[in-house]
Coordinates of N, CA, C and O in Angstrom, one line a residue:
M1 N 0.9 -1.2 0.0 CA 0.0 0.0 0.0 C 0.9 1.2 0.0 O 1.8 1.3 0.8
P2 N 0.6 2.2 -0.9 CA 1.4 3.4 -0.9 C 1.2 4.3 0.3 O 0.1 4.3 0.9
K3 N 2.2 5.0 0.8 CA 2.0 5.9 1.9 C 2.7 7.2 1.6 O 3.6 7.2 0.8
T4 N 2.2 8.2 2.3 CA 2.8 9.6 2.1 C 3.3 10.1 3.4 O 2.6 10.1 4.4
A5 N 4.5 10.7 3.3 CA 5.0 11.3 4.5 C 4.3 12.6 4.8 O 4.1 13.4 3.8
I6 N 4.0 12.9 6.0 CA 3.3 14.2 6.4 C 4.3 14.9 7.3 O 4.5 14.5 8.4
V7 N 4.8 16.0 6.8 CA 5.7 16.9 7.5 C 5.3 18.3 7.4 O 5.5 18.9 6.3
P8 N 4.6 18.9 8.4 CA 4.2 20.3 8.3 C 5.4 21.2 8.1 O 6.5 21.0 8.6
P9 N 5.2 22.3 7.4 CA 6.2 23.3 7.3 C 6.7 23.8 8.6 O 6.0 23.9 9.6
G10 N 8.0 24.0 8.7 CA 8.6 24.4 10.0 C 8.9 23.4 11.0 O 9.4 23.6 12.1
T11 N 8.6 22.1 10.7 CA 8.9 21.0 11.6 C 10.4 20.9 11.9 O 11.2 20.9 10.9
G12 N 10.7 20.7 13.1 CA 12.1 20.5 13.5 C 12.5 19.1 13.3 O 11.8 18.2 13.0
K13 N 13.8 18.8 13.5 CA 14.4 17.5 13.4 C 13.9 16.6 14.5 O 13.9 17.0 15.7
P14 N 13.3 15.4 14.2 CA 12.8 14.5 15.2 C 14.0 13.9 16.1 O 15.1 13.9 15.7
L15 N 13.6 13.5 17.3 CA 14.5 12.9 18.2 C 15.0 11.5 17.8 O 16.1 11.1 18.3
A16 N 14.2 10.9 17.0 CA 14.5 9.5 16.6 C 14.1 9.3 15.1 O 13.6 10.3 14.5
P17 N 14.4 8.2 14.5 CA 14.0 8.0 13.1 C 12.5 7.8 12.9 O 12.0 6.6 13.0
Y18 N 11.7 8.8 12.8 CA 10.3 8.8 12.5 C 9.9 10.0 11.8 O 10.6 11.0 11.7
L19 N 8.7 10.0 11.2 CA 8.0 11.1 10.6 C 6.9 11.7 11.6 O 6.4 10.9 12.3
P20 N 6.6 13.0 11.5 CA 5.5 13.5 12.3 C 4.2 12.8 12.0 O 3.4 12.6 12.8
G21 N 4.0 12.4 10.7 CA 2.8 11.7 10.3 C 3.0 10.9 9.0 O 3.9 11.2 8.2
V22 N 2.1 9.9 8.8 CA 2.1 9.1 7.6 C 0.6 9.0 7.2 O -0.2 8.6 8.1
K23 N 0.4 9.2 5.9 CA -1.0 8.9 5.4 C -1.0 7.7 4.5 O -0.1 7.6 3.6
A24 N -1.9 6.8 4.8 CA -2.0 5.6 3.9 C -3.5 5.2 3.8 O -4.2 5.2 4.9
D25 N -4.0 5.1 2.6 CA -5.4 4.7 2.4 C -6.4 5.6 3.1 O -7.3 5.1 3.7
G26 N -6.1 6.9 3.1 CA -7.0 7.8 3.7 C -6.9 8.0 5.2 O -7.7 8.7 5.9
V27 N -6.0 7.3 5.8 CA -5.8 7.3 7.3 C -4.5 8.0 7.6 O -3.5 7.7 7.0
V28 N -4.5 9.0 8.5 CA -3.3 9.6 9.0 C -2.9 9.1 10.4 O -3.7 9.1 11.3
Y29 N -1.7 8.7 10.5 CA -1.1 8.2 11.7 C -0.2 9.3 12.2 O 0.8 9.5 11.5
V30 N -0.5 9.9 13.3 CA 0.4 11.0 13.8 C 1.3 10.3 14.9 O 0.8 9.7 15.9
S31 N 2.6 10.5 14.8 CA 3.5 9.9 15.7 C 3.3 10.5 17.1 O 2.7 11.6 17.3
G32 N 3.8 9.8 18.1 CA 3.7 10.3 19.5 C 4.4 11.7 19.5 O 5.5 11.9 19.0
T33 N 3.6 12.7 20.0 CA 4.1 14.1 19.9 C 4.3 14.6 21.3 O 3.4 14.6 22.2
L34 N 5.5 15.1 21.5 CA 5.9 15.7 22.8 C 5.9 17.2 22.7 O 5.9 17.8 21.6
P35 N 5.9 17.9 23.8 CA 5.9 19.4 23.8 C 7.3 19.9 23.6 O 7.9 20.4 24.5
L36 N 7.7 19.8 22.3 CA 9.0 20.3 22.0 C 9.0 21.4 21.0 O 8.1 21.5 20.1
D37 N 10.0 22.3 21.1 CA 10.2 23.3 20.1 C 11.0 22.8 18.9 O 11.3 21.6 18.9
K38 N 11.3 23.6 17.9 CA 12.0 23.1 16.7 C 13.4 22.6 17.0 O 13.9 21.9 16.2
D39 N 14.0 22.9 18.1 CA 15.3 22.5 18.5 C 15.2 21.3 19.5 O 16.2 20.9 20.1
A40 N 14.0 20.7 19.6 CA 13.8 19.5 20.5 C 14.0 19.8 22.0 O 14.3 18.9 22.7
N41 N 13.7 21.1 22.4 CA 13.7 21.4 23.8 C 12.3 21.4 24.3 O 11.4 21.8 23.6
V42 N 12.1 20.9 25.5 CA 10.8 20.9 26.1 C 10.3 22.3 26.4 O 11.1 23.1 26.9
V43 N 9.1 22.6 26.0 CA 8.5 23.9 26.3 C 7.5 23.9 27.4 O 7.0 22.8 27.8
H44 N 7.3 25.0 28.1 CA 6.3 25.1 29.2 C 6.6 24.1 30.3 O 5.7 23.4 30.8
V45 N 7.8 24.0 30.7 CA 8.2 23.1 31.7 C 7.4 23.3 33.0 O 7.2 24.4 33.5
G46 N 6.8 22.2 33.5 CA 6.0 22.3 34.7 C 4.6 22.6 34.5 O 3.8 22.6 35.5
D47 N 4.1 22.9 33.3 CA 2.8 23.3 33.0 C 2.1 22.3 32.1 O 2.2 22.4 30.9
A48 N 1.4 21.4 32.7 CA 0.7 20.3 31.9 C -0.3 20.8 30.9 O -0.4 20.3 29.8
A49 N -1.0 21.9 31.3 CA -2.0 22.4 30.3 C -1.4 23.0 29.1 O -1.8 22.8 28.0
A50 N -0.3 23.9 29.3 CA 0.4 24.5 28.2 C 1.1 23.5 27.4 O 1.1 23.6 26.1
Q51 N 1.6 22.4 28.0 CA 2.3 21.4 27.2 C 1.2 20.7 26.3 O 1.5 20.4 25.2
T52 N 0.1 20.4 26.9 CA -1.0 19.7 26.1 C -1.4 20.5 25.0 O -1.6 20.0 23.9
R53 N -1.6 21.8 25.2 CA -2.0 22.7 24.1 C -1.0 22.7 23.0 O -1.3 22.7 21.8
H54 N 0.3 22.8 23.4 CA 1.4 22.7 22.4 C 1.4 21.4 21.6 O 1.4 21.5 20.4
V55 N 1.2 20.3 22.3 CA 1.2 19.0 21.6 C 0.0 18.9 20.7 O 0.1 18.5 19.5
L56 N -1.2 19.3 21.1 CA -2.4 19.2 20.2 C -2.3 20.2 19.1 O -2.9 19.9 18.0
T57 N -1.7 21.3 19.2 CA -1.5 22.3 18.1 C -0.6 21.6 17.1 O -0.8 21.8 15.9
I58 N 0.5 20.9 17.5 CA 1.3 20.2 16.5 C 0.5 19.1 15.8 O 0.6 19.0 14.6
I59 N -0.2 18.3 16.6 CA -1.0 17.3 16.0 C -2.0 17.9 15.0 O -2.2 17.4 13.9
K60 N -2.6 19.0 15.3 CA -3.6 19.7 14.4 C -2.8 20.0 13.1 O -3.4 19.9 12.0
S61 N -1.6 20.5 13.2 CA -0.9 20.9 12.0 C -0.6 19.7 11.1 O -0.6 19.8 9.9
V62 N -0.3 18.6 11.7 CA 0.0 17.3 11.0 C -1.3 16.9 10.2 O -1.3 16.6 9.0
V63 N -2.4 16.9 11.0 CA -3.7 16.5 10.4 C -4.1 17.4 9.3 O -4.5 17.0 8.2
E64 N -3.9 18.7 9.5 CA -4.3 19.7 8.5 C -3.4 19.6 7.2 O -3.8 19.8 6.1
T65 N -2.1 19.4 7.4 CA -1.2 19.2 6.3 C -1.6 18.0 5.5 O -1.4 18.0 4.3
A66 N -2.2 17.0 6.1 CA -2.7 15.8 5.4 C -4.0 16.0 4.8 O -4.6 15.1 4.1
G67 N -4.6 17.2 4.9 CA -5.9 17.5 4.3 C -7.1 17.3 5.2 O -8.3 17.3 4.7
G68 N -6.9 17.1 6.5 CA -8.0 16.9 7.4 C -8.2 18.0 8.4 O -7.6 19.1 8.4
T69 N -9.1 17.7 9.4 CA -9.3 18.6 10.5 C -9.3 17.8 11.8 O -9.3 16.6 11.8
M70 N -9.4 18.5 12.9 CA -9.4 17.7 14.2 C -10.7 16.9 14.3 O -10.7 15.9 15.1
D71 N -11.7 17.3 13.6 CA -13.0 16.4 13.6 C -12.7 15.1 13.0 O -13.5 14.2 13.2
D72 N -11.6 14.9 12.2 CA -11.3 13.7 11.5 C -10.6 12.7 12.5 O -10.3 11.6 12.1
V73 N -10.1 13.2 13.6 CA -9.3 12.4 14.5 C -10.3 11.4 15.2 O -11.3 11.8 15.7
T74 N -10.0 10.1 15.1 CA -10.8 9.1 15.6 C -10.3 8.4 16.8 O -11.0 7.7 17.6
F75 N -9.0 8.5 17.1 CA -8.3 7.8 18.2 C -7.1 8.5 18.7 O -6.3 9.0 17.8
N76 N -6.9 8.6 20.0 CA -5.8 9.2 20.6 C -5.2 8.3 21.6 O -5.9 7.7 22.4
S77 N -3.9 8.2 21.7 CA -3.1 7.5 22.7 C -2.5 8.6 23.5 O -1.7 9.4 23.0
I78 N -2.8 8.6 24.8 CA -2.3 9.7 25.7 C -1.4 9.1 26.8 O -1.8 8.1 27.4
F79 N -0.2 9.7 26.9 CA 0.8 9.2 27.9 C 1.1 10.4 28.8 O 1.4 11.5 28.3
L80 N 0.9 10.2 30.1 CA 1.2 11.3 31.0 C 2.2 10.7 32.1 O 2.2 9.5 32.3
T81 N 2.9 11.6 32.7 CA 3.9 11.2 33.7 C 3.4 11.2 35.1 O 4.0 10.5 35.9
D82 N 2.3 11.8 35.3 CA 1.7 11.9 36.7 C 0.2 12.1 36.6 O -0.3 13.0 35.9
W83 N -0.5 11.3 37.3 CA -2.0 11.4 37.3 C -2.5 12.7 37.9 O -3.6 13.2 37.6
T84 N -1.6 13.4 38.6 CA -2.1 14.7 39.1 C -2.3 15.7 38.0 O -3.0 16.8 38.2
N85 N -1.8 15.5 36.8 CA -1.9 16.4 35.6 C -3.1 16.0 34.8 O -3.4 16.6 33.8
Y86 N -3.8 14.9 35.1 CA -4.9 14.4 34.3 C -6.0 15.4 34.1 O -6.5 15.6 32.9
A87 N -6.5 16.1 35.1 CA -7.5 17.1 34.9 C -7.1 18.2 34.0 O -7.9 18.7 33.1
A88 N -5.9 18.7 34.1 CA -5.4 19.8 33.3 C -5.3 19.4 31.8 O -5.7 20.1 30.9
I89 N -4.8 18.2 31.6 CA -4.7 17.6 30.3 C -6.1 17.5 29.7 O -6.3 17.9 28.5
N90 N -7.0 17.0 30.4 CA -8.4 16.8 29.9 C -9.1 18.1 29.6 O -9.9 18.2 28.7
A91 N -8.8 19.1 30.4 CA -9.5 20.4 30.1 C -9.0 21.0 28.8 O -9.8 21.5 28.0
V92 N -7.7 20.9 28.5 CA -7.2 21.4 27.2 C -7.7 20.5 26.1 O -8.1 20.9 25.0
Y93 N -7.7 19.2 26.3 CA -8.1 18.2 25.3 C -9.6 18.5 24.9 O -9.9 18.5 23.7
A94 N -10.4 18.9 25.8 CA -11.8 19.2 25.5 C -11.9 20.4 24.6 O -12.9 20.6 23.9
E95 N -11.0 21.4 24.7 CA -11.0 22.5 23.8 C -10.8 22.1 22.4 O -11.3 22.7 21.5
F96 N -9.9 21.2 22.2 CA -9.6 20.7 20.8 C -10.6 19.7 20.3 O -10.7 19.6 19.0
F97 N -11.3 19.1 21.1 CA -12.4 18.1 20.7 C -13.7 18.5 21.5 O -14.1 17.8 22.4
P98 N -14.3 19.6 21.0 CA -15.5 20.1 21.8 C -16.8 19.3 21.6 O -17.6 19.3 22.5
G99 N -16.9 18.5 20.5 CA -18.1 17.8 20.3 C -17.9 16.3 20.8 O -17.4 16.1 21.9
D100 N -18.3 15.4 19.9 CA -18.1 14.0 20.2 C -16.6 13.8 20.2 O -15.8 14.2 19.3
K101 N -16.1 13.1 21.3 CA -14.7 12.9 21.5 C -14.2 11.7 20.7 O -15.0 10.7 20.5
P102 N -12.9 11.7 20.3 CA -12.4 10.4 19.7 C -12.3 9.3 20.8 O -12.2 9.6 22.0
A103 N -12.2 8.1 20.3 CA -11.8 7.0 21.2 C -10.4 7.3 21.7 O -9.6 8.0 21.0
R104 N -10.0 6.8 22.9 CA -8.7 7.0 23.4 C -8.4 6.1 24.5 O -9.2 5.4 25.1
Y105 N -7.1 6.1 24.9 CA -6.7 5.5 26.1 C -5.6 6.4 26.7 O -5.1 7.3 26.0
C106 N -5.4 6.3 28.0 CA -4.4 7.1 28.7 C -3.7 6.2 29.7 O -4.3 5.5 30.5
I107 N -2.3 6.4 29.7 CA -1.5 5.6 30.7 C -0.5 6.6 31.3 O -0.1 7.6 30.7
Q108 N -0.1 6.2 32.5 CA 1.0 6.9 33.2 C 2.3 6.2 32.9 O 2.4 5.0 33.0
C109 N 3.3 6.9 32.5 CA 4.6 6.3 32.2 C 5.7 7.4 32.2 O 5.4 8.6 32.2
G110 N 6.9 7.0 32.0 CA 8.1 7.9 31.8 C 8.1 8.2 30.4 O 7.7 7.5 29.5
L111 N 8.6 9.4 30.0 CA 8.7 9.9 28.7 C 10.2 10.1 28.3 O 11.0 10.3 29.2
V112 N 10.5 10.2 27.0 CA 11.8 10.3 26.6 C 12.5 11.6 27.0 O 13.8 11.6 27.2
K113 N 11.8 12.6 27.3 CA 12.4 13.9 27.9 C 11.8 14.0 29.3 O 10.5 14.2 29.4
P114 N 12.6 14.0 30.3 CA 12.0 14.1 31.7 C 11.2 15.3 32.0 O 10.3 15.2 32.8
E115 N 11.4 16.4 31.3 CA 10.6 17.6 31.6 C 9.2 17.6 30.9 O 8.3 18.4 31.2
A116 N 9.0 16.6 30.0 CA 7.8 16.5 29.3 C 6.8 15.8 30.2 O 7.1 14.8 30.8
L117 N 5.6 16.4 30.3 CA 4.5 15.8 31.1 C 3.5 15.1 30.4 O 2.7 14.3 31.0
V118 N 3.4 15.2 29.0 CA 2.4 14.6 28.2 C 2.9 14.3 26.8 O 3.8 15.0 26.3
E119 N 2.5 13.2 26.3 CA 2.7 12.8 24.9 C 1.4 12.3 24.3 O 0.7 11.5 25.0
I120 N 1.1 12.6 23.1 CA -0.1 12.1 22.4 C 0.2 11.7 21.0 O 0.9 12.3 20.3
A121 N -0.4 10.5 20.7 CA -0.3 10.0 19.3 C -1.8 9.9 18.8 O -2.7 9.6 19.6
S122 N -2.0 10.2 17.5 CA -3.4 10.2 17.0 C -3.5 9.5 15.7 O -2.6 9.3 15.0
V123 N -4.8 9.1 15.5 CA -5.2 8.5 14.2 C -6.4 9.3 13.7 O -7.3 9.6 14.4
A124 N -6.3 9.7 12.4 CA -7.4 10.5 11.8 C -7.7 9.9 10.4 O -6.9 9.4 9.7
H125 N -9.0 9.9 10.1 CA -9.5 9.4 8.8 C -9.9 10.6 8.0 O -10.9 11.2 8.2
V126 N -9.0 10.9 7.0 CA -9.3 12.1 6.2 C -9.7 11.8 4.7 O -9.9 12.7 4.0
G127 N -9.9 10.5 4.4 CA -10.3 10.2 3.0 C -9.1 10.1 2.1 O -8.0 10.5 2.5
K128 N -9.3 9.6 0.9 CA -8.2 9.3 0.0 C -7.9 10.6 -0.9 O -8.7 11.4 -1.1

């Protein structure tokens, strides 16, 4: 099956060998997204809400570059470092998904950058 690399303009160099997104058969797979600037530095250290907003803004840019909108997101995988940030993450999440929410799961774990409090990976169905 053919696939298309999705790299929004201005995207920085990834920390590992991956693309920000890949589109195949009308489905966009957005890589796990951390709250990083273009130089791979964590932004908004200590602020889970601001980090979540940053992450979801990046995800939105990947989905839009692929020709979709956040309404096309059908599934999210959410990783957080501490359950005490769950409410702050959910409040921002609800801003990006105001209507029917995508399916999702959420786990607590360590992340590749210790200052990062949240990471999200998404799947969107944008059509062929």
